[in-house]
Amino acid sequence: MALLQTGFIGVFAVHYISTSLEEQIGQRALHVAKTIAAMPEVVQAVQQKDTAFLIPLSLNLAEQTDARFIVIGDRNGIRLAHPTAAKIGKSMHDDDNESNDRALIQGRGFISKAEGSLGMSMRGKAPIYDQVGEQIIGVVSVGYLLNRVQTIIDKYRMTIFLVIGIAFVVSVFIAILFARHFKKAIFGLEPEEIARMFEERNVTLQTVREGIISIDKSGHIATFNKTAIKTLDLDPAAPLSGRPIQEILPESEMLDVLATGEPQFDQEFHLKNHSLIVNRLPIRGENGEVTGVVSSFRRKDELDMVSRKLTRIQQYAETLRSQSHEYSNKLHTIAGLIQIGATDKALQVIGQETVDHQALIQLLLKAVPDPVLAGCLLGKYNRARELGLHLKIDPESHMTDLPDQLPREQLMSILGNVLDNALEATYRNHGAGGQVVLSMTDIGNDLIFDVEDQGAGIPEEQKQHIFEKGFTSKNEDGHGYGLHLVQSLITGLSGSICIEPADTGGSRFIIYIPKIPTPSVQAQQPSSGVQSA
């Protein structure tokens, strides 16, 4: 490319110089012709056809003006003066096969390029008027041979070629520098590889189920996908590229990440009627400078749906594990009784086991028709049996009016954590044989759960801290989060929880969850812990 460019420049320069010189020589020839045609002595000699005067005059003028020839003709174009004596008296048209009508008939001077008897020349021709200036009486032709132009061009050709060569070397050097710079900027990739990666990037971006938006260092949108438009409820027809992010998301914190360079993970963002979980990461250049920010987000309800499924699977697995463990113990006991010959006792154990489970199942079917809640309670019942405890469900319990909008996974987390806490407290204080009592009712406007354990109780000075995150009365690690989660979930459901001393000496947890959350709490709930995206 550099060779083509410099070659083109060289050819253009030579052509331009040649054309310019020819034009300048032609203008000079025309100027000399007009000057000679206006000389009074020339006009008088042409009128008298005085060749003896005109021949030496033309030769003298040609020498003074460096012209190759000066030819003077009469009204009919017959030569009156010419450098070659044999040409005098003959038609000027026979010499260069060129018409002089523009000068002799139209009375205009002109420039021409023609091959004459003396060679290729640039000529300037001017009409000769009589002394009054009314009639054309002749013509003057002044010529400069073009071999002088070629001589001048040859003189400068080496200079031009030298300049072209230097320009070529400089162009190659600059091209190499640019190529290295661009190679470094594009990580050594070839254009075909870049095009393929660009297509792959677009396809990947559009297939990702999370919404993605990126901005450049000026805060303008650089990249987005269809999921982002759908998630943010934007107009698909409206252009987004190049627009400031604040026009699309006025409360966006992407500009904060752009300014600080600090990433943000799993931030909650409330938009219209949706809650989003947002991650924001800075884009850094080679020198570590933040050149942009990319944000990915997904609706929280989609994550909650996955969480609910996992919670139910976990509860189901826990229930199966508890039942498997307990039945394994029962089978070992029954096998041992049969081996020692106590078949009557073995039959009694089998019958008692059947009666207990049938009674529990009948109670759950009657009092707790919701399968998720019933499965949770059955799992905790078996867990209690593993610990050698007894989870007693008040036969008067009634929980059939569960609101559809009440998240079941949150209810399971609340009740499961409180029951686990009660079973652990009872086991530590009472050992095997202890009892935890659960009663439930949905009469009225609230769902009420009452859990009473046989633990050591809760001192008054700890009651105000028991729901704080990380607070625990146990010495083991990994505790202090269950009751904090319980209170957070209950608060989110507009409910409340209170602790009272139990008649057995332990503690009594009473949970109130309204069937219809109060509007004031509903209005405040989104703002709790919510940040802008």
Short mmCIF file of C-alpha atoms in Angstrom, two decimals:
data_model
loop_
_atom_site.label_atom_id
_atom_site.label_comp_id
_atom_site.label_asym_id
_atom_site.label_seq_id
_atom_site.Cartn_x
_atom_site.Cartn_y
_atom_site.Cartn_z
CA MET A 1 0.00 0.00 0.00
CA ALA A 2 2.84 2.40 0.84
CA LEU A 3 4.50 1.57 -2.49
CA LEU A 4 1.30 2.28 -4.38
CA GLN A 5 0.80 5.54 -2.52
CA THR A 6 4.32 6.83 -3.12
CA GLY A 7 4.27 5.60 -6.73
CA PHE A 8 1.01 7.40 -7.35
CA ILE A 9 2.39 10.57 -5.75
CA GLY A 10 5.52 10.35 -7.95
CA VAL A 11 3.60 9.88 -11.18
CA PHE A 12 1.26 12.69 -10.22
CA ALA A 13 4.19 14.99 -9.40
CA VAL A 14 5.93 14.34 -12.74
CA HIS A 15 2.69 14.79 -14.64
CA TYR A 16 1.83 17.95 -12.73
CA ILE A 17 5.24 19.49 -13.33
CA SER A 18 5.11 18.62 -17.04
CA THR A 19 1.61 20.04 -17.45
CA SER A 20 2.48 23.17 -15.50
CA LEU A 21 5.61 23.82 -17.54
CA GLU A 22 3.76 23.32 -20.81
CA GLU A 23 1.05 25.71 -19.68
CA GLN A 24 3.60 28.32 -18.60
CA ILE A 25 5.52 28.01 -21.89
CA GLY A 26 2.29 28.29 -23.88
CA GLN A 27 1.30 31.45 -21.98
CA ARG A 28 4.74 32.88 -22.58
CA ALA A 29 4.52 32.11 -26.32
CA LEU A 30 1.10 33.77 -26.55
CA HIS A 31 2.35 36.82 -24.67
CA VAL A 32 5.34 37.21 -27.01
CA ALA A 33 3.09 36.72 -30.08
CA LYS A 34 0.70 39.44 -28.92
CA THR A 35 3.61 41.79 -28.20
CA ILE A 36 5.10 41.30 -31.68
CA ALA A 37 1.68 41.64 -33.36
CA ALA A 38 1.23 45.03 -31.70
CA MET A 39 4.62 46.44 -32.87
CA PRO A 40 3.97 49.29 -35.44
CA GLU A 41 6.94 48.33 -37.58
CA VAL A 42 5.65 44.77 -37.81
CA VAL A 43 2.17 46.00 -38.77
CA GLN A 44 3.62 48.26 -41.48
CA ALA A 45 5.96 45.54 -42.81
CA VAL A 46 3.08 43.00 -42.98
CA GLN A 47 0.91 45.47 -44.86
CA GLN A 48 3.75 46.02 -47.34
CA LYS A 49 4.75 42.32 -47.26
CA ASP A 50 8.31 43.41 -46.58
CA THR A 51 9.95 40.03 -45.99
CA ALA A 52 13.40 41.58 -46.06
CA PHE A 53 12.53 43.48 -42.88
CA LEU A 54 10.50 40.79 -41.20
CA ILE A 55 12.95 37.88 -41.55
CA PRO A 56 15.88 39.39 -39.63
CA LEU A 57 13.44 40.97 -37.18
CA SER A 58 11.84 37.62 -36.38
CA LEU A 59 15.21 35.94 -35.94
CA ASN A 60 16.40 38.71 -33.67
CA LEU A 61 13.23 38.60 -31.57
CA ALA A 62 13.39 34.80 -31.31
CA GLU A 63 16.91 35.04 -29.96
CA GLN A 64 15.94 37.72 -27.45
CA THR A 65 12.91 35.79 -26.16
CA ASP A 66 14.58 32.34 -26.26
CA ALA A 67 11.86 31.20 -28.67
CA ARG A 68 12.63 28.33 -31.02
CA PHE A 69 10.92 30.14 -33.88
CA ILE A 70 8.85 33.20 -34.73
CA VAL A 71 6.77 32.91 -37.89
CA ILE A 72 4.87 35.86 -39.42
CA GLY A 73 2.16 35.36 -42.04
CA ASP A 74 -0.15 37.59 -44.04
CA ARG A 75 -3.94 37.71 -44.23
CA ASN A 76 -4.03 34.45 -46.17
CA GLY A 77 -1.64 32.61 -43.88
CA ILE A 78 1.32 32.85 -46.31
CA ARG A 79 4.67 33.03 -44.52
CA LEU A 80 6.44 36.36 -44.63
CA ALA A 81 9.12 35.37 -42.08
CA HIS A 82 10.41 31.93 -41.04
CA PRO A 83 13.73 30.57 -39.66
CA THR A 84 13.98 28.37 -42.76
CA ALA A 85 14.28 30.39 -45.95
CA ALA A 86 12.71 27.63 -48.05
CA LYS A 87 9.46 27.90 -46.06
CA ILE A 88 8.94 31.61 -46.89
CA GLY A 89 6.11 32.23 -49.32
CA LYS A 90 4.39 28.97 -48.45
CA SER A 91 1.22 28.39 -46.42
CA MET A 92 1.58 28.14 -42.67
CA HIS A 93 -1.09 25.41 -42.76
CA ASP A 94 1.23 23.12 -44.72
CA ASP A 95 3.83 23.37 -41.97
CA ASP A 96 1.90 22.14 -38.92
CA ASN A 97 -1.38 21.01 -40.45
CA GLU A 98 -3.09 23.45 -38.11
CA SER A 99 -5.76 25.98 -38.94
CA ASN A 100 -5.14 29.63 -38.08
CA ASP A 101 -8.81 30.55 -38.41
CA ARG A 102 -9.15 31.58 -34.77
CA ALA A 103 -6.53 34.27 -35.28
CA LEU A 104 -7.17 35.27 -38.92
CA ILE A 105 -10.99 35.06 -38.92
CA GLN A 106 -12.12 35.29 -35.28
CA GLY A 107 -9.33 37.68 -34.31
CA ARG A 108 -8.45 35.78 -31.09
CA GLY A 109 -5.10 34.73 -29.78
CA PHE A 110 -4.73 31.08 -28.76
CA ILE A 111 -2.27 28.42 -27.58
CA SER A 112 -1.74 25.13 -29.32
CA LYS A 113 0.49 22.08 -29.13
CA ALA A 114 1.52 20.75 -32.52
CA GLU A 115 4.17 18.82 -34.43
CA GLY A 116 5.77 21.19 -36.89
CA SER A 117 8.75 21.12 -39.21
CA LEU A 118 11.00 21.99 -36.28
CA GLY A 119 9.52 19.44 -33.86
CA MET A 120 6.84 19.25 -31.14
CA SER A 121 6.26 22.71 -29.78
CA MET A 122 3.95 24.87 -27.66
CA ARG A 123 2.74 27.76 -29.79
CA GLY A 124 1.14 31.06 -29.12
CA LYS A 125 -0.65 32.71 -32.05
CA ALA A 126 -2.01 36.27 -32.21
CA PRO A 127 -3.72 38.22 -35.03
CA ILE A 128 -2.08 41.33 -36.55
CA TYR A 129 -4.45 44.27 -37.02
CA ASP A 130 -3.91 47.23 -39.31
CA GLN A 131 -2.82 50.54 -37.93
CA VAL A 132 -6.44 51.57 -37.37
CA GLY A 133 -7.06 48.32 -35.53
CA GLU A 134 -10.09 47.31 -37.55
CA GLN A 135 -8.94 44.73 -40.08
CA ILE A 136 -6.84 41.60 -39.59
CA ILE A 137 -3.85 41.73 -41.92
CA GLY A 138 -1.78 38.82 -40.66
CA VAL A 139 -0.78 36.42 -37.88
CA VAL A 140 2.24 35.90 -35.61
CA SER A 141 3.17 32.40 -34.38
CA VAL A 142 5.74 32.03 -31.58
CA GLY A 143 6.90 28.54 -30.69
CA TYR A 144 8.93 26.91 -27.89
CA LEU A 145 10.04 23.34 -28.41
CA LEU A 146 8.90 20.88 -25.76
CA ASN A 147 12.26 19.18 -25.56
CA ARG A 148 13.18 21.97 -23.17
CA VAL A 149 10.31 20.91 -20.94
CA GLN A 150 11.62 17.34 -21.01
CA THR A 151 15.08 18.62 -20.19
CA ILE A 152 13.76 20.47 -17.14
CA ILE A 153 11.73 17.40 -16.06
CA ASP A 154 14.78 15.17 -16.43
CA LYS A 155 16.71 17.65 -14.35
CA TYR A 156 14.27 17.30 -11.45
CA ARG A 157 13.34 13.64 -11.98
CA MET A 158 16.13 12.29 -9.80
CA THR A 159 15.14 14.70 -7.06
CA ILE A 160 11.53 13.57 -7.34
CA PHE A 161 12.51 9.88 -7.27
CA LEU A 162 14.73 10.51 -4.25
CA VAL A 163 11.86 12.21 -2.43
CA ILE A 164 9.56 9.34 -3.43
CA GLY A 165 12.04 6.79 -2.08
CA ILE A 166 12.39 8.64 1.23
CA ALA A 167 8.61 8.96 1.45
CA PHE A 168 8.28 5.22 0.79
CA VAL A 169 10.76 4.31 3.53
CA VAL A 170 9.08 6.68 5.99
CA SER A 171 5.66 5.28 5.06
CA VAL A 172 6.86 1.72 5.62
CA PHE A 173 8.37 2.67 8.97
CA ILE A 174 5.20 4.44 10.10
CA ALA A 175 3.10 1.51 8.84
CA ILE A 176 5.20 -0.90 10.91
CA LEU A 177 4.77 1.28 14.01
CA PHE A 178 1.01 1.51 13.49
CA ALA A 179 0.79 -2.23 12.84
CA ARG A 180 2.63 -3.01 16.07
CA HIS A 181 0.46 -0.57 18.01
CA PHE A 182 -2.77 -1.99 16.62
CA LYS A 183 -1.55 -5.56 17.10
CA LYS A 184 -0.87 -4.78 20.72
CA ALA A 185 -4.24 -3.02 21.12
CA ILE A 186 -6.14 -6.00 19.64
CA PHE A 187 -4.07 -8.61 21.54
CA GLY A 188 -2.31 -9.88 18.42
CA LEU A 189 -5.54 -11.01 16.75
CA GLU A 190 -6.09 -11.03 13.02
CA PRO A 191 -9.08 -9.17 11.51
CA GLU A 192 -10.83 -12.47 10.73
CA GLU A 193 -10.40 -13.59 14.34
CA ILE A 194 -11.76 -10.27 15.60
CA ALA A 195 -14.81 -10.56 13.33
CA ARG A 196 -15.46 -14.12 14.51
CA MET A 197 -15.08 -13.16 18.17
CA PHE A 198 -17.39 -10.21 17.64
CA GLU A 199 -20.08 -12.50 16.22
CA GLU A 200 -19.57 -14.99 19.05
CA ARG A 201 -19.78 -12.18 21.58
CA ASN A 202 -23.07 -10.94 20.13
CA VAL A 203 -24.61 -14.41 20.10
CA THR A 204 -23.39 -15.10 23.65
CA LEU A 205 -24.68 -11.76 24.87
CA GLN A 206 -28.16 -12.39 23.46
CA THR A 207 -28.40 -15.97 24.77
CA VAL A 208 -27.54 -15.07 28.37
CA ARG A 209 -30.69 -15.11 30.48
CA GLU A 210 -29.41 -12.31 32.70
CA GLY A 211 -29.80 -8.70 31.64
CA ILE A 212 -26.47 -7.07 30.75
CA ILE A 213 -25.66 -3.38 30.25
CA SER A 214 -22.21 -1.81 29.99
CA ILE A 215 -21.13 1.83 29.89
CA ASP A 216 -17.94 3.50 28.70
CA LYS A 217 -15.77 5.85 30.72
CA SER A 218 -18.02 8.80 29.84
CA GLY A 219 -21.09 7.07 31.29
CA HIS A 220 -22.77 6.32 27.94
CA ILE A 221 -24.30 2.94 27.15
CA ALA A 222 -21.96 0.78 25.07
CA THR A 223 -23.51 -2.71 25.20
CA PHE A 224 -26.85 -4.26 26.12
CA ASN A 225 -28.83 -7.39 25.35
CA LYS A 226 -32.49 -8.18 24.74
CA THR A 227 -32.93 -9.57 28.26
CA ALA A 228 -31.89 -6.21 29.69
CA ILE A 229 -34.55 -4.40 27.62
CA LYS A 230 -37.21 -6.90 28.71
CA THR A 231 -36.19 -6.92 32.38
CA LEU A 232 -36.06 -3.12 32.63
CA ASP A 233 -39.36 -2.72 30.73
CA LEU A 234 -37.73 -0.52 28.07
CA ASP A 235 -39.04 0.24 24.61
CA PRO A 236 -37.38 -2.27 22.19
CA ALA A 237 -37.63 0.26 19.34
CA ALA A 238 -35.91 3.07 21.25
CA PRO A 239 -32.14 3.39 20.59
CA LEU A 240 -29.96 2.80 23.65
CA SER A 241 -26.38 2.84 22.35
CA GLY A 242 -24.58 6.08 23.08
CA ARG A 243 -27.22 7.41 25.49
CA PRO A 244 -26.22 8.41 29.05
CA ILE A 245 -27.05 5.70 31.56
CA GLN A 246 -28.81 8.27 33.77
CA GLU A 247 -31.42 8.83 31.05
CA ILE A 248 -32.33 5.13 31.18
CA LEU A 249 -31.74 4.45 34.89
CA PRO A 250 -31.69 7.76 36.79
CA GLU A 251 -30.77 6.09 40.09
CA SER A 252 -28.10 3.81 38.66
CA GLU A 253 -24.99 3.24 40.78
CA MET A 254 -22.88 2.26 37.75
CA LEU A 255 -21.42 5.77 37.76
CA ASP A 256 -20.29 5.24 41.38
CA VAL A 257 -18.45 2.08 40.33
CA LEU A 258 -16.98 4.04 37.39
CA ALA A 259 -15.68 6.68 39.79
CA THR A 260 -14.42 4.38 42.58
CA GLY A 261 -13.51 1.23 40.66
CA GLU A 262 -15.01 -0.87 43.47
CA PRO A 263 -17.14 -3.85 42.33
CA GLN A 264 -20.59 -4.47 43.78
CA PHE A 265 -22.05 -7.94 44.15
CA ASP A 266 -25.61 -9.19 44.75
CA GLN A 267 -27.10 -5.75 45.33
CA GLU A 268 -30.88 -5.51 45.43
CA PHE A 269 -32.49 -2.91 43.18
CA HIS A 270 -36.21 -2.08 43.22
CA LEU A 271 -37.56 -1.08 39.81
CA LYS A 272 -41.26 -0.36 39.35
CA ASN A 273 -42.98 -3.59 40.46
CA HIS A 274 -39.89 -5.77 40.33
CA SER A 275 -36.92 -6.45 42.56
CA LEU A 276 -33.61 -7.16 40.82
CA ILE A 277 -30.40 -8.72 42.04
CA VAL A 278 -27.54 -6.73 40.48
CA ASN A 279 -23.79 -7.21 40.08
CA ARG A 280 -21.56 -4.37 38.85
CA LEU A 281 -17.93 -4.81 37.82
CA PRO A 282 -15.46 -2.17 36.56
CA ILE A 283 -13.68 -2.64 33.22
CA ARG A 284 -9.99 -1.80 33.43
CA GLY A 285 -7.49 -0.97 30.70
CA GLU A 286 -3.88 -2.05 30.42
CA ASN A 287 -2.69 0.54 32.92
CA GLY A 288 -5.40 -0.32 35.45
CA GLU A 289 -7.53 2.71 34.64
CA VAL A 290 -11.29 2.16 34.82
CA THR A 291 -12.58 2.43 31.25
CA GLY A 292 -16.15 1.32 31.82
CA VAL A 293 -18.59 -0.69 33.93
CA VAL A 294 -20.64 -3.77 33.13
CA SER A 295 -23.78 -4.61 35.09
CA SER A 296 -25.64 -7.92 35.10
CA PHE A 297 -29.01 -8.35 36.76
CA ARG A 298 -31.90 -10.76 37.11
CA ARG A 299 -35.33 -10.57 38.65
CA LYS A 300 -35.35 -11.60 42.27
CA ASP A 301 -38.55 -13.61 41.87
CA GLU A 302 -36.75 -15.94 39.44
CA LEU A 303 -34.04 -16.53 42.02
CA ASP A 304 -36.69 -16.99 44.69
CA MET A 305 -38.39 -19.63 42.55
CA VAL A 306 -35.12 -21.57 42.30
CA SER A 307 -34.60 -21.09 46.04
CA ARG A 308 -38.08 -22.45 46.75
CA LYS A 309 -37.43 -25.54 44.67
CA LEU A 310 -34.12 -26.15 46.40
CA THR A 311 -35.71 -25.61 49.81
CA ARG A 312 -38.43 -28.13 49.08
CA ILE A 313 -35.91 -30.65 47.79
CA GLN A 314 -33.78 -30.11 50.89
CA GLN A 315 -36.78 -30.55 53.17
CA TYR A 316 -37.83 -33.64 51.28
CA ALA A 317 -34.30 -35.08 51.54
CA GLU A 318 -34.15 -34.24 55.25
CA THR A 319 -37.49 -35.94 55.83
CA LEU A 320 -36.36 -39.07 54.01
CA ARG A 321 -33.06 -39.09 55.87
CA SER A 322 -34.79 -38.75 59.22
CA GLN A 323 -37.31 -41.46 58.42
CA SER A 324 -34.62 -43.76 57.05
CA HIS A 325 -32.48 -43.30 60.16
CA GLU A 326 -35.36 -43.83 62.54
CA TYR A 327 -36.76 -46.85 60.74
CA SER A 328 -33.27 -48.31 60.65
CA ASN A 329 -33.11 -48.02 64.42
CA LYS A 330 -36.58 -49.54 64.75
CA LEU A 331 -35.68 -52.46 62.48
CA HIS A 332 -32.52 -53.15 64.49
CA THR A 333 -34.58 -53.13 67.69
CA ILE A 334 -37.20 -55.44 66.21
CA ALA A 335 -34.51 -57.77 64.85
CA GLY A 336 -32.86 -57.89 68.26
CA LEU A 337 -36.16 -58.74 69.99
CA ILE A 338 -36.82 -61.54 67.52
CA GLN A 339 -33.30 -62.94 68.01
CA ILE A 340 -33.77 -63.16 71.78
CA GLY A 341 -37.18 -64.73 71.32
CA ALA A 342 -39.24 -61.74 72.49
CA THR A 343 -41.61 -61.96 69.57
CA ASP A 344 -44.54 -60.56 71.50
CA LYS A 345 -42.51 -57.47 72.39
CA ALA A 346 -41.40 -57.13 68.77
CA LEU A 347 -45.01 -57.22 67.61
CA GLN A 348 -45.88 -54.62 70.24
CA VAL A 349 -43.14 -52.28 68.99
CA ILE A 350 -44.34 -52.72 65.42
CA GLY A 351 -47.89 -52.01 66.39
CA GLN A 352 -46.98 -48.97 68.47
CA GLU A 353 -44.92 -47.56 65.61
CA THR A 354 -47.81 -48.02 63.23
CA VAL A 355 -50.26 -46.41 65.62
CA ASP A 356 -48.03 -43.38 66.30
CA HIS A 357 -47.37 -42.65 62.64
CA GLN A 358 -50.94 -43.24 61.63
CA ALA A 359 -52.10 -40.85 64.36
CA LEU A 360 -49.61 -38.19 63.23
CA ILE A 361 -50.50 -38.60 59.58
CA GLN A 362 -54.22 -38.41 60.32
CA LEU A 363 -53.67 -35.27 62.40
CA LEU A 364 -51.61 -33.61 59.63
CA LEU A 365 -54.15 -34.55 56.96
CA LYS A 366 -56.92 -33.03 59.02
CA ALA A 367 -55.23 -29.98 60.54
CA VAL A 368 -52.56 -29.13 57.95
CA PRO A 369 -53.72 -29.86 54.38
CA ASP A 370 -50.89 -27.82 52.87
CA PRO A 371 -48.35 -30.47 51.73
CA VAL A 372 -45.30 -28.23 52.19
CA LEU A 373 -46.12 -27.37 55.79
CA ALA A 374 -47.17 -30.97 56.55
CA GLY A 375 -43.92 -32.30 55.08
CA CYS A 376 -41.90 -29.87 57.19
CA LEU A 377 -43.66 -30.94 60.38
CA LEU A 378 -43.25 -34.63 59.55
CA GLY A 379 -39.54 -34.10 59.00
CA LYS A 380 -39.14 -32.29 62.35
CA TYR A 381 -41.14 -35.06 64.05
CA ASN A 382 -38.69 -37.67 62.77
CA ARG A 383 -35.76 -35.42 63.68
CA ALA A 384 -37.06 -35.29 67.25
CA ARG A 385 -37.32 -39.08 67.28
CA GLU A 386 -33.68 -39.32 66.22
CA LEU A 387 -32.65 -37.20 69.22
CA GLY A 388 -34.79 -39.30 71.55
CA LEU A 389 -37.24 -36.42 71.95
CA HIS A 390 -40.93 -36.16 71.26
CA LEU A 391 -42.47 -33.45 69.10
CA LYS A 392 -46.06 -33.18 70.22
CA ILE A 393 -48.49 -31.42 67.91
CA ASP A 394 -51.57 -30.16 69.73
CA PRO A 395 -54.51 -32.19 68.38
CA GLU A 396 -56.62 -29.03 68.52
CA SER A 397 -54.30 -27.33 66.02
CA HIS A 398 -55.87 -25.98 62.88
CA MET A 399 -53.96 -24.52 59.92
CA THR A 400 -56.15 -24.79 56.82
CA ASP A 401 -56.47 -21.13 55.83
CA LEU A 402 -52.97 -20.41 54.53
CA PRO A 403 -53.02 -17.40 52.16
CA ASP A 404 -51.87 -18.19 48.60
CA GLN A 405 -49.58 -15.15 48.56
CA LEU A 406 -47.72 -16.32 51.68
CA PRO A 407 -44.29 -17.63 50.50
CA ARG A 408 -44.13 -21.22 51.66
CA GLU A 409 -40.34 -21.32 51.74
CA GLN A 410 -40.31 -18.38 54.17
CA LEU A 411 -42.89 -20.03 56.38
CA MET A 412 -40.83 -23.25 56.39
CA SER A 413 -37.69 -21.30 57.31
CA ILE A 414 -39.46 -19.56 60.18
CA LEU A 415 -41.10 -22.64 61.65
CA GLY A 416 -38.17 -24.96 60.92
CA ASN A 417 -35.61 -22.70 62.65
CA VAL A 418 -37.81 -22.18 65.71
CA LEU A 419 -38.47 -25.96 66.05
CA ASP A 420 -34.77 -26.78 65.56
CA ASN A 421 -33.87 -24.23 68.22
CA ALA A 422 -36.46 -25.71 70.60
CA LEU A 423 -35.27 -29.32 69.99
CA GLU A 424 -31.62 -28.34 70.60
CA ALA A 425 -32.49 -26.43 73.79
CA THR A 426 -34.59 -29.36 75.10
CA TYR A 427 -31.93 -31.92 74.29
CA ARG A 428 -29.15 -29.93 75.97
CA ASN A 429 -31.18 -29.31 79.13
CA HIS A 430 -33.33 -32.43 79.45
CA GLY A 431 -31.66 -35.09 77.35
CA ALA A 432 -33.53 -37.99 75.78
CA GLY A 433 -37.20 -38.14 76.69
CA GLY A 434 -37.74 -34.40 76.50
CA GLN A 435 -40.72 -32.90 74.74
CA VAL A 436 -41.43 -29.94 72.45
CA VAL A 437 -45.05 -28.88 72.01
CA LEU A 438 -46.38 -27.17 68.88
CA SER A 439 -49.83 -25.67 68.58
CA MET A 440 -51.22 -23.81 65.58
CA THR A 441 -54.33 -21.85 64.75
CA ASP A 442 -55.55 -19.81 61.81
CA ILE A 443 -58.68 -18.49 63.48
CA GLY A 444 -58.99 -14.75 63.06
CA ASN A 445 -56.79 -12.48 60.94
CA ASP A 446 -53.45 -14.03 61.93
CA LEU A 447 -51.63 -17.32 61.62
CA ILE A 448 -50.39 -18.19 65.12
CA PHE A 449 -47.67 -20.74 65.88
CA ASP A 450 -46.86 -21.58 69.53
CA VAL A 451 -43.66 -23.55 70.24
CA GLU A 452 -42.88 -24.57 73.83
CA ASP A 453 -39.64 -26.33 74.78
CA GLN A 454 -38.10 -27.81 77.91
CA GLY A 455 -34.82 -25.95 77.67
CA ALA A 456 -33.07 -23.93 80.34
CA GLY A 457 -35.01 -20.79 79.47
CA ILE A 458 -33.68 -17.44 78.30
CA PRO A 459 -32.31 -14.95 80.84
CA GLU A 460 -33.87 -11.50 80.76
CA GLU A 461 -30.56 -9.84 79.86
CA GLN A 462 -30.31 -12.02 76.72
CA LYS A 463 -33.85 -11.55 75.44
CA GLN A 464 -33.09 -8.15 73.91
CA HIS A 465 -30.06 -9.57 72.05
CA ILE A 466 -31.31 -13.02 71.06
CA PHE A 467 -32.44 -11.89 67.61
CA GLU A 468 -29.19 -10.07 66.84
CA LYS A 469 -27.12 -11.52 64.05
CA GLY A 470 -24.29 -13.70 65.42
CA PHE A 471 -25.54 -13.69 69.00
CA THR A 472 -25.65 -17.16 70.62
CA SER A 473 -25.49 -18.74 74.04
CA LYS A 474 -23.76 -21.82 72.60
CA ASN A 475 -20.01 -22.32 72.59
CA GLU A 476 -19.89 -23.96 69.16
CA ASP A 477 -19.17 -22.04 65.95
CA GLY A 478 -21.80 -21.59 63.25
CA HIS A 479 -24.63 -20.47 65.54
CA GLY A 480 -26.36 -17.13 66.07
CA TYR A 481 -28.03 -16.82 62.67
CA GLY A 482 -31.23 -18.87 62.89
CA LEU A 483 -33.30 -16.57 65.13
CA HIS A 484 -31.95 -13.49 63.32
CA LEU A 485 -33.22 -14.97 60.04
CA VAL A 486 -36.54 -15.82 61.68
CA GLN A 487 -37.10 -12.25 62.86
CA SER A 488 -36.09 -10.83 59.46
CA LEU A 489 -38.54 -13.09 57.64
CA ILE A 490 -41.36 -12.40 60.11
CA THR A 491 -40.78 -8.65 59.81
CA GLY A 492 -40.90 -8.95 56.05
CA LEU A 493 -44.30 -10.66 56.37
CA SER A 494 -45.59 -7.86 58.66
CA GLY A 495 -45.65 -10.29 61.59
CA SER A 496 -44.13 -10.42 65.05
CA ILE A 497 -42.54 -12.88 67.46
CA CYS A 498 -42.46 -12.84 71.23
CA ILE A 499 -40.76 -14.98 73.89
CA GLU A 500 -42.36 -16.01 77.20
CA PRO A 501 -41.31 -18.36 79.98
CA ALA A 502 -42.90 -21.81 79.59
CA ASP A 503 -44.68 -23.67 82.36
CA THR A 504 -42.11 -26.43 82.01
CA GLY A 505 -39.26 -24.03 82.79
CA GLY A 506 -38.19 -23.61 79.19
CA SER A 507 -39.17 -20.96 76.67
CA ARG A 508 -42.27 -20.33 74.65
CA PHE A 509 -42.03 -18.74 71.20
CA ILE A 510 -45.24 -17.26 69.81
CA ILE A 511 -45.29 -16.25 66.15
CA TYR A 512 -47.96 -14.01 64.60
CA ILE A 513 -48.21 -13.71 60.85
CA PRO A 514 -51.10 -11.67 59.43
CA LYS A 515 -53.01 -13.24 56.57
CA ILE A 516 -53.05 -9.84 54.84
CA PRO A 517 -49.91 -7.68 55.40
CA THR A 518 -50.65 -4.12 56.53
CA PRO A 519 -50.28 -1.45 53.78
CA SER A 520 -47.82 0.60 55.83
CA VAL A 521 -45.42 -2.28 56.14
CA GLN A 522 -45.92 -3.24 52.52
CA ALA A 523 -44.96 0.29 51.47
CA GLN A 524 -41.87 0.27 53.69
CA GLN A 525 -40.75 -3.23 52.87
CA PRO A 526 -39.12 -2.55 49.45
CA SER A 527 -36.98 0.22 50.88
CA SER A 528 -35.54 -2.05 53.59
CA GLY A 529 -32.05 -3.01 52.51
CA VAL A 530 -32.75 -2.01 48.91
CA GLN A 531 -30.19 -0.13 46.87
CA SER A 532 -30.42 1.46 43.45
CA ALA A 533 -29.03 -0.51 40.48
#
